[in-house]
Short mmCIF file of C-alpha atoms in Angstrom, two decimals:
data_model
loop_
_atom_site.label_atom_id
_atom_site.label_comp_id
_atom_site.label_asym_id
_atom_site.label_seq_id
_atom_site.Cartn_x
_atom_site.Cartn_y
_atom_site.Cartn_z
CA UNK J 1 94.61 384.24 237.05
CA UNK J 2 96.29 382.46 239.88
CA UNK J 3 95.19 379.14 238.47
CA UNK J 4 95.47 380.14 234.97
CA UNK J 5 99.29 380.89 235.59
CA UNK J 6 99.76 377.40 236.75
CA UNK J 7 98.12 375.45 233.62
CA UNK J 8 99.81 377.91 231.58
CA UNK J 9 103.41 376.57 232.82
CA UNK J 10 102.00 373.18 232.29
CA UNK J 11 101.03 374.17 228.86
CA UNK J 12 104.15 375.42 227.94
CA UNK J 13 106.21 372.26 229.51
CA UNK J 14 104.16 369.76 227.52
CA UNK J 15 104.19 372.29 224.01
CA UNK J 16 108.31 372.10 224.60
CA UNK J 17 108.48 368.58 224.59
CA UNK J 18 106.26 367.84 221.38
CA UNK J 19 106.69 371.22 219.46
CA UNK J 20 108.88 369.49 216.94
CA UNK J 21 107.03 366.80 216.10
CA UNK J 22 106.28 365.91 212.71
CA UNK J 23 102.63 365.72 213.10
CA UNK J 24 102.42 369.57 213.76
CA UNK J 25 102.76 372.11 211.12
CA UNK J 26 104.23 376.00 211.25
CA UNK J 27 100.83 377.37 211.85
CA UNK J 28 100.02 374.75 214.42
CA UNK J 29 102.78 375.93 216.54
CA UNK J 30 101.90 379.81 215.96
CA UNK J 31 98.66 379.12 217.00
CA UNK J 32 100.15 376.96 219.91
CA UNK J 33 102.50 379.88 220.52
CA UNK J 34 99.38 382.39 220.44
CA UNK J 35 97.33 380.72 222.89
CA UNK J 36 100.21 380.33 225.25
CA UNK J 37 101.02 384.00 225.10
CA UNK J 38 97.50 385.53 225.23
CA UNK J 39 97.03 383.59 228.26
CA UNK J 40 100.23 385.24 230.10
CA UNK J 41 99.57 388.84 228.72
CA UNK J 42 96.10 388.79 229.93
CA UNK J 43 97.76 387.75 233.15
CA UNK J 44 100.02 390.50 232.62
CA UNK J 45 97.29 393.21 232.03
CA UNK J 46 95.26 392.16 235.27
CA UNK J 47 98.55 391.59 237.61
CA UNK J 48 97.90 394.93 239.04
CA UNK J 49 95.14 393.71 241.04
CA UNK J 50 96.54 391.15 243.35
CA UNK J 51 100.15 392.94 244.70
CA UNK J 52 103.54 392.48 243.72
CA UNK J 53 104.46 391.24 247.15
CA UNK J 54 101.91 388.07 246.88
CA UNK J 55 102.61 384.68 246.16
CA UNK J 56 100.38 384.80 243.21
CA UNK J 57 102.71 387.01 241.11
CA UNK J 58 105.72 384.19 241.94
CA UNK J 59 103.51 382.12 240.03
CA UNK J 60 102.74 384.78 237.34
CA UNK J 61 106.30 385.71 237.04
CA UNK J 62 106.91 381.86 236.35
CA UNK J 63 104.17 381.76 233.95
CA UNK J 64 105.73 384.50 231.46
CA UNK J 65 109.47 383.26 231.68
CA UNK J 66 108.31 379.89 230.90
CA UNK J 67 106.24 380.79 228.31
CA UNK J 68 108.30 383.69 226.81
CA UNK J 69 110.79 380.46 226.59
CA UNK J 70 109.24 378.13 225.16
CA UNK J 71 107.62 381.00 222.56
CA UNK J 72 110.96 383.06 221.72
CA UNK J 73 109.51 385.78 223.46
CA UNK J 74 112.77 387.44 225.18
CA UNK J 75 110.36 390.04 226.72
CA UNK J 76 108.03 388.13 228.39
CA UNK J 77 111.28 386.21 230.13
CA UNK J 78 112.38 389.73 231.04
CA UNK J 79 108.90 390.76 232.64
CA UNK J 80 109.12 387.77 234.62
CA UNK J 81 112.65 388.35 236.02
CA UNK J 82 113.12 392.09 235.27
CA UNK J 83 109.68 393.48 235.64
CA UNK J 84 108.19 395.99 237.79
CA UNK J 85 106.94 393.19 240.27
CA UNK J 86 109.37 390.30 238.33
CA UNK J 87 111.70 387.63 240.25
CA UNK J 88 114.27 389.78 241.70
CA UNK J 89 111.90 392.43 242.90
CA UNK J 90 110.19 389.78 244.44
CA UNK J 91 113.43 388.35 246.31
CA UNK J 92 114.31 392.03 247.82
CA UNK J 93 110.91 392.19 248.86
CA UNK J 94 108.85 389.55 249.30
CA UNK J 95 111.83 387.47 250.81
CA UNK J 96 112.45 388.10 254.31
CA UNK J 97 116.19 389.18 255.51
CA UNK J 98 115.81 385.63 257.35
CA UNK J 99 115.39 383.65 254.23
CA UNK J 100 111.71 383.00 254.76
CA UNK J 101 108.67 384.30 252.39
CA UNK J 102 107.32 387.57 254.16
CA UNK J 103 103.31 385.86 254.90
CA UNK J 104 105.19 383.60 257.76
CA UNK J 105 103.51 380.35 256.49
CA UNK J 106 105.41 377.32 255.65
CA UNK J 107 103.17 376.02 253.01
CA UNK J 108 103.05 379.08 251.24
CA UNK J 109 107.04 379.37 251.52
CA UNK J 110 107.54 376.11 249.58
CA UNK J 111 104.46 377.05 247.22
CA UNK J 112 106.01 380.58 245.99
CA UNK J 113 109.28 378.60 246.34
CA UNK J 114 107.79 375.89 243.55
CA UNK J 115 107.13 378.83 241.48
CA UNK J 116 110.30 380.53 242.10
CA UNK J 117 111.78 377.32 240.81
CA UNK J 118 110.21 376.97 237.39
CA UNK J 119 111.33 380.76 236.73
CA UNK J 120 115.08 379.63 237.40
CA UNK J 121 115.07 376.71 235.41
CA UNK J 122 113.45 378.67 232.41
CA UNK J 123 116.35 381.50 232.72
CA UNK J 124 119.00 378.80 233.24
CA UNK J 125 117.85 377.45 229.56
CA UNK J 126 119.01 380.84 228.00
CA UNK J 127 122.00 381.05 230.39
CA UNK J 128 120.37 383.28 232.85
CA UNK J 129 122.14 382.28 236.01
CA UNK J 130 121.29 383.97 239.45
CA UNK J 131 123.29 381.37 241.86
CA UNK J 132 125.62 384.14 243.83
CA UNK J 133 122.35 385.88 244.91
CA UNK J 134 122.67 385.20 248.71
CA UNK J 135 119.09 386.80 249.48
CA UNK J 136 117.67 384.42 246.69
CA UNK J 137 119.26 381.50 248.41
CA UNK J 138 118.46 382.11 251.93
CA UNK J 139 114.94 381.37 251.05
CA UNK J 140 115.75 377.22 251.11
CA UNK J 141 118.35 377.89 254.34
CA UNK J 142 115.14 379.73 256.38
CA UNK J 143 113.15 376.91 256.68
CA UNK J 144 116.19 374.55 257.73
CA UNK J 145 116.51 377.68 260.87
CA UNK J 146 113.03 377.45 261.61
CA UNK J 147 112.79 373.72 261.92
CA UNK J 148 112.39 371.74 265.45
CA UNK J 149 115.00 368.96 265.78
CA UNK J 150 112.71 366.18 264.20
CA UNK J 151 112.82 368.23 261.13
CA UNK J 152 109.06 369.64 261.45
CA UNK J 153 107.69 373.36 261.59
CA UNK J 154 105.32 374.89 263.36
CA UNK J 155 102.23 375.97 261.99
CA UNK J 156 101.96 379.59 261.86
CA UNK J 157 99.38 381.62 259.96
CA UNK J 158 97.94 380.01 257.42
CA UNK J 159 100.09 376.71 257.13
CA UNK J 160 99.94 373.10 256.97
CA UNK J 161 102.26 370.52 258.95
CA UNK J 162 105.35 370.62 257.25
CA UNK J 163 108.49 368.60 257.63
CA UNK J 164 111.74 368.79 255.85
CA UNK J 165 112.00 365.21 255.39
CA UNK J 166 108.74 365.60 252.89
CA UNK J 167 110.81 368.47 250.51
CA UNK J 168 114.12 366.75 249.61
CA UNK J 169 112.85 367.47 246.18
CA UNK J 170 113.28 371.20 246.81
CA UNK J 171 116.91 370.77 248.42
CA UNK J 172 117.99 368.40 245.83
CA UNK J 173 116.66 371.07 243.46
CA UNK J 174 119.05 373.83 245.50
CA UNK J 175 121.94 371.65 245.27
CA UNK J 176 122.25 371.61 241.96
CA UNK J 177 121.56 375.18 241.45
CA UNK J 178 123.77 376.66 243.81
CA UNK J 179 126.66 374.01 244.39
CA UNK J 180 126.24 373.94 248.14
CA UNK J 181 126.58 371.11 250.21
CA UNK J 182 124.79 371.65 253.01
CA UNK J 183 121.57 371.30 250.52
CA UNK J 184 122.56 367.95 249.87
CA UNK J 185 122.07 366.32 253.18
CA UNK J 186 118.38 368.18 253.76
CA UNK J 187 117.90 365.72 249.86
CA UNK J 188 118.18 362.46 251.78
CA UNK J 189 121.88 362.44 249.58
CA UNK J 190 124.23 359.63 251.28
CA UNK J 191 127.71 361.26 252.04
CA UNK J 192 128.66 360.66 255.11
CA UNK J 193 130.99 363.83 255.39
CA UNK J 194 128.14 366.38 254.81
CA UNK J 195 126.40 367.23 258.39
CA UNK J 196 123.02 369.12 258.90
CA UNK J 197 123.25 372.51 260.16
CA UNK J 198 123.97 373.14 263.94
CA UNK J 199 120.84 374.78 264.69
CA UNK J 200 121.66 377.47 267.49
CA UNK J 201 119.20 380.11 269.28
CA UNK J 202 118.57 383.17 266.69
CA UNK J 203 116.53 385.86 266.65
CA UNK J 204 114.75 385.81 262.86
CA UNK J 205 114.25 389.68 263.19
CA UNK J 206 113.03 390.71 259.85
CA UNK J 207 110.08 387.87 260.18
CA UNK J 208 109.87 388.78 263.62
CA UNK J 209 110.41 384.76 265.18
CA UNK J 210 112.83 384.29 268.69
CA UNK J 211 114.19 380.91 268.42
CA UNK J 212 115.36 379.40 272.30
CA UNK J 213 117.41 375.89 271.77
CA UNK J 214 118.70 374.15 273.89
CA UNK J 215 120.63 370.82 274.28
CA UNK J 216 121.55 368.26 276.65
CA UNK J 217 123.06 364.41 275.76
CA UNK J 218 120.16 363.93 273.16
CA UNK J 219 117.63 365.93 274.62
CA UNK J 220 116.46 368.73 272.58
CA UNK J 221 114.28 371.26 273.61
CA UNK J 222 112.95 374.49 270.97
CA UNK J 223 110.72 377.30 272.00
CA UNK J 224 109.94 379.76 269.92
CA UNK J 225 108.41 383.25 270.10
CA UNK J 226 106.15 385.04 267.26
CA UNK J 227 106.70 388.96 267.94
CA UNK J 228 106.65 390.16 264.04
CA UNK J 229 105.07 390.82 260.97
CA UNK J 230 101.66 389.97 260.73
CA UNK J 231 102.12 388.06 257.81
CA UNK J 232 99.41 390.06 255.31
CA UNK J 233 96.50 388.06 253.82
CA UNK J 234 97.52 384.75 255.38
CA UNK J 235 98.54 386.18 258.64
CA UNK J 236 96.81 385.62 262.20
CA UNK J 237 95.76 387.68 265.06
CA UNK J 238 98.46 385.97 267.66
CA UNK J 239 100.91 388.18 268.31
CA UNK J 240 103.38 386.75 271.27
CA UNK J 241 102.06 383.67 270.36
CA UNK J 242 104.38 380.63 271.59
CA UNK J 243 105.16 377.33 270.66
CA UNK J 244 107.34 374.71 272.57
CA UNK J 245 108.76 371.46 270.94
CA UNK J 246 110.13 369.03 274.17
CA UNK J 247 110.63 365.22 274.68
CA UNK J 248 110.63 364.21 270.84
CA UNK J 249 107.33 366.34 270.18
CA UNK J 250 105.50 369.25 269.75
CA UNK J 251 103.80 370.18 273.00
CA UNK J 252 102.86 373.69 272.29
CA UNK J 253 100.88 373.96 269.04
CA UNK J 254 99.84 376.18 266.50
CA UNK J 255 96.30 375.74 264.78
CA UNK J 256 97.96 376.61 261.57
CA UNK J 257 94.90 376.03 259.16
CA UNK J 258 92.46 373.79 257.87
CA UNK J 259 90.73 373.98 254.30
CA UNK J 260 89.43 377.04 253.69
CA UNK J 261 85.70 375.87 252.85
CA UNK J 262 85.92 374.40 256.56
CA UNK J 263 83.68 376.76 259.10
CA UNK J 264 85.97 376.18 261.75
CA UNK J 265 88.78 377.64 259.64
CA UNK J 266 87.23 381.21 260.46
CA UNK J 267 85.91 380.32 263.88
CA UNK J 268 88.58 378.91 265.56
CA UNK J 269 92.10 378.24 263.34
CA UNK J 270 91.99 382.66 262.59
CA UNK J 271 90.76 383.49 266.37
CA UNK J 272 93.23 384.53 269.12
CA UNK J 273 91.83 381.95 271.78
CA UNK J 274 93.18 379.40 269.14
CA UNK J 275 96.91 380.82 270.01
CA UNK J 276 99.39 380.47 272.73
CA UNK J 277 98.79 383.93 273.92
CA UNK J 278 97.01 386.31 276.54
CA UNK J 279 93.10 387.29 275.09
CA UNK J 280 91.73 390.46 276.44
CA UNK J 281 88.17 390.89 277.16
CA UNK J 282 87.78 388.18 274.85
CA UNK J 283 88.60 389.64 271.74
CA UNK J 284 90.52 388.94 268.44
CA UNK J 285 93.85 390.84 268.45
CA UNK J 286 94.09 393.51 265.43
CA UNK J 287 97.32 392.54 262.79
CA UNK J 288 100.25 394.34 264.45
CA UNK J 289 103.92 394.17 264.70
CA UNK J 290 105.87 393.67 268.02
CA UNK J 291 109.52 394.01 268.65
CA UNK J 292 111.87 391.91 270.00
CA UNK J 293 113.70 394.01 273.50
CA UNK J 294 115.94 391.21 274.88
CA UNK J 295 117.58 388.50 273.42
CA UNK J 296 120.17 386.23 274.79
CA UNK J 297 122.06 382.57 274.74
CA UNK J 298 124.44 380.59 277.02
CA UNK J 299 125.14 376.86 277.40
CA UNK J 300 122.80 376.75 280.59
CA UNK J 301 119.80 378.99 278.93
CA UNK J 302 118.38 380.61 276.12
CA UNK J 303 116.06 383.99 276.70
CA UNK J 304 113.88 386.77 275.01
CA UNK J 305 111.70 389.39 276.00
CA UNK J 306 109.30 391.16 273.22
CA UNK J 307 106.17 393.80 273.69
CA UNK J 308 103.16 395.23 271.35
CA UNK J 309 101.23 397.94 271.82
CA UNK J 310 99.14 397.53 269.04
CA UNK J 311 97.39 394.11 268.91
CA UNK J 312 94.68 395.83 271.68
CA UNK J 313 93.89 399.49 271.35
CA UNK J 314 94.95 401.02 274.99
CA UNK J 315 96.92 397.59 276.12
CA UNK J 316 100.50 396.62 276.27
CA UNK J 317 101.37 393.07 276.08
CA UNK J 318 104.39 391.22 277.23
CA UNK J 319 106.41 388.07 277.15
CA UNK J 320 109.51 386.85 278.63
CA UNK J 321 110.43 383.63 278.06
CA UNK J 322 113.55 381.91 279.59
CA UNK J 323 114.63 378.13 278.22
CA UNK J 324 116.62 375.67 280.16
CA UNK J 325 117.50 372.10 279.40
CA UNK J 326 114.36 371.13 281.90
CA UNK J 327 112.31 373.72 281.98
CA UNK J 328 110.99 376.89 280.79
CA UNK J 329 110.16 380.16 282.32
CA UNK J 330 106.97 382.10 281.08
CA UNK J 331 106.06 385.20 282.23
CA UNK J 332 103.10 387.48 280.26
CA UNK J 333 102.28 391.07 281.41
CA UNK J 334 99.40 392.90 280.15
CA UNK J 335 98.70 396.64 280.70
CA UNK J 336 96.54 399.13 280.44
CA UNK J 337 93.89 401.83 281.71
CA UNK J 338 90.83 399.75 282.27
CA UNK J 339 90.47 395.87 284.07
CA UNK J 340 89.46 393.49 281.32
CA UNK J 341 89.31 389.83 281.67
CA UNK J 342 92.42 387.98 280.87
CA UNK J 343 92.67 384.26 279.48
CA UNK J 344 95.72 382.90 278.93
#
């Protein structure tokens, strides 16, 4: 349905842009207009199976406003902004306080964010307009927080290398639905007088990601530390995983993932070992949640302390992590009843 939903919007694009022509007659375009809605409302009937949180239904969602657009089928446009699982349930949910989809995977941010896309642009036609929704806009400022100073992101869960620099599309897009500046510089646009954002230390709570920056002349140094959600279907079992960006490069990394047909996808890019974290007794963490206990920021350091009790039955695991201009501190604690081997 997932892939259905996509050639339907492409369907429905290319139907909009020869609908009137003079080669087609009335019942070409009803039966045009039938196909194009069957397809959606079988979608519809079978959404039930896949979540409402999932970035499948952002491209379901897309599918029926498009289509109930280009068909003059008002309902359809109102299931896919309206509905039980529709746009805006989707940005209260599915969109993290911290402006970043709720899996904690780049690729998949800008894929539901593609989707999320078409469904605006199909509103906007009928003078559906959604631009003072803060939450709804956060989701192309998160990425712009999460980004090391070259403009890359890490790699967590099930993501790709991603940089900024290759989705000026999507901030060109955002600048010209919501009026903002700021958008217009992360587009490649050429005004001088529009800066990038000063990226501080933050603590992206509802995600669950501590962000230590610091700066010094033109060195920047970013470490961040992965305490949250697990991140659901796309999520991996790494919790206090690290990663460390220092002297113009990533020098901690995440194994993100590789195609999914690929063996070593499940043996190694969805294993613990494959993290920046403390394995005990040489086993995969279960999904869990940590929480962040200590955060802090000055002009000489950056600092953040988080725990979870849940990753290994009967263990406690900790991290503290202090950031200086030169130099970071690292200090992991794991506790519990029995002695287990520890790798780190």
């Amino acid at each position: 349905h997932l892939d259905e939903a996509v050639s339907a919007i492409d369907l429905a694009c290319a139907y909009d842009l020869v609908a009137d022509a003079a080669c087609f007659s009335d019942t070409d375009r009803k039966a045009s207009e039938k196909l194009l809605q069957d397809i959606v409302k079988e979608i519809l009937k079978f959404q039930c199976f896949i979540g409402g949180k999932n970035n499948h239904q952002t491209w379901f969602n897309a599918a029926y406003t498009v289509v109930g657009l280009v068909t003059n089928d008002i309902s359809l446009i109102k299931e896919g902004i309206y509905g039980k699982y529709g746009l805006l349930w989707q940005v209260e949910n599915s969109i993290t306080k911290d402006g970043l989809w709720y899996e904690g995977t780049m690729a998949y941010h800008f894929y539901a964010l593609s989707a999320i896309q078409y469904t605006l642009d199909a509103a906007k036609r009928i003078g559906w307009d959604f631009s003072k929704n803060e939450r709804l806009k956060s989701m192309w400022l998160g990425p712009i927080n999460l980004a090391y100073p070259d403009g890359t992101l890490p790699t967590f869960n099930d993501s790709d290398p991603v940089n900024l620099k290759n989705y000026g599309q999507f901030f060109l897009w955002a600048y010209k639905y919501f009026k903002d500046p700021i958008f217009s510089f992360y587009a490649g646009q050429t005004n001088n007088s529009i800066q990038q954002l000063e990226l501080k230390s933050m603590d992206m709570k509802d995600i669950g990601i501590a962000i230590l920056r610091q700066k010094k002349n033109n060195n920047s140094v970013c470490a961040m530390l992965d305490y949250g959600i697990h991140g659901d279907s796309h999520g991996h079992p790494d919790k206090l995983n690290i990663v460390l960006y220092a002297l113009e490069k990533e020098l901690l990394v995440d194994s993100g993932r590789i195609g999914y047909g690929v063996p070593e996808y499940k043996t190694w890019c969805r294993t613990t070992v494959a993290h920046n974290t403390v394995v005990v007794d040489g086993q995969n963490q279960q999904p869990a949640t940590g929480r962040l206990l200590y955060f802090a920021q000055s002009n000489d350091f950056s600092a953040c302390f988080a725990d979870c009790n849940c990753a290994y039955p009967g263990y406690t695991i900790k991290r503290f992590l202090v950031l200086f201009d030169t130099a970071m501190v690292d200090v992991f604690v794991v506790s519990g009843k029995e002695k287990k081997q520890m790798d780190w």
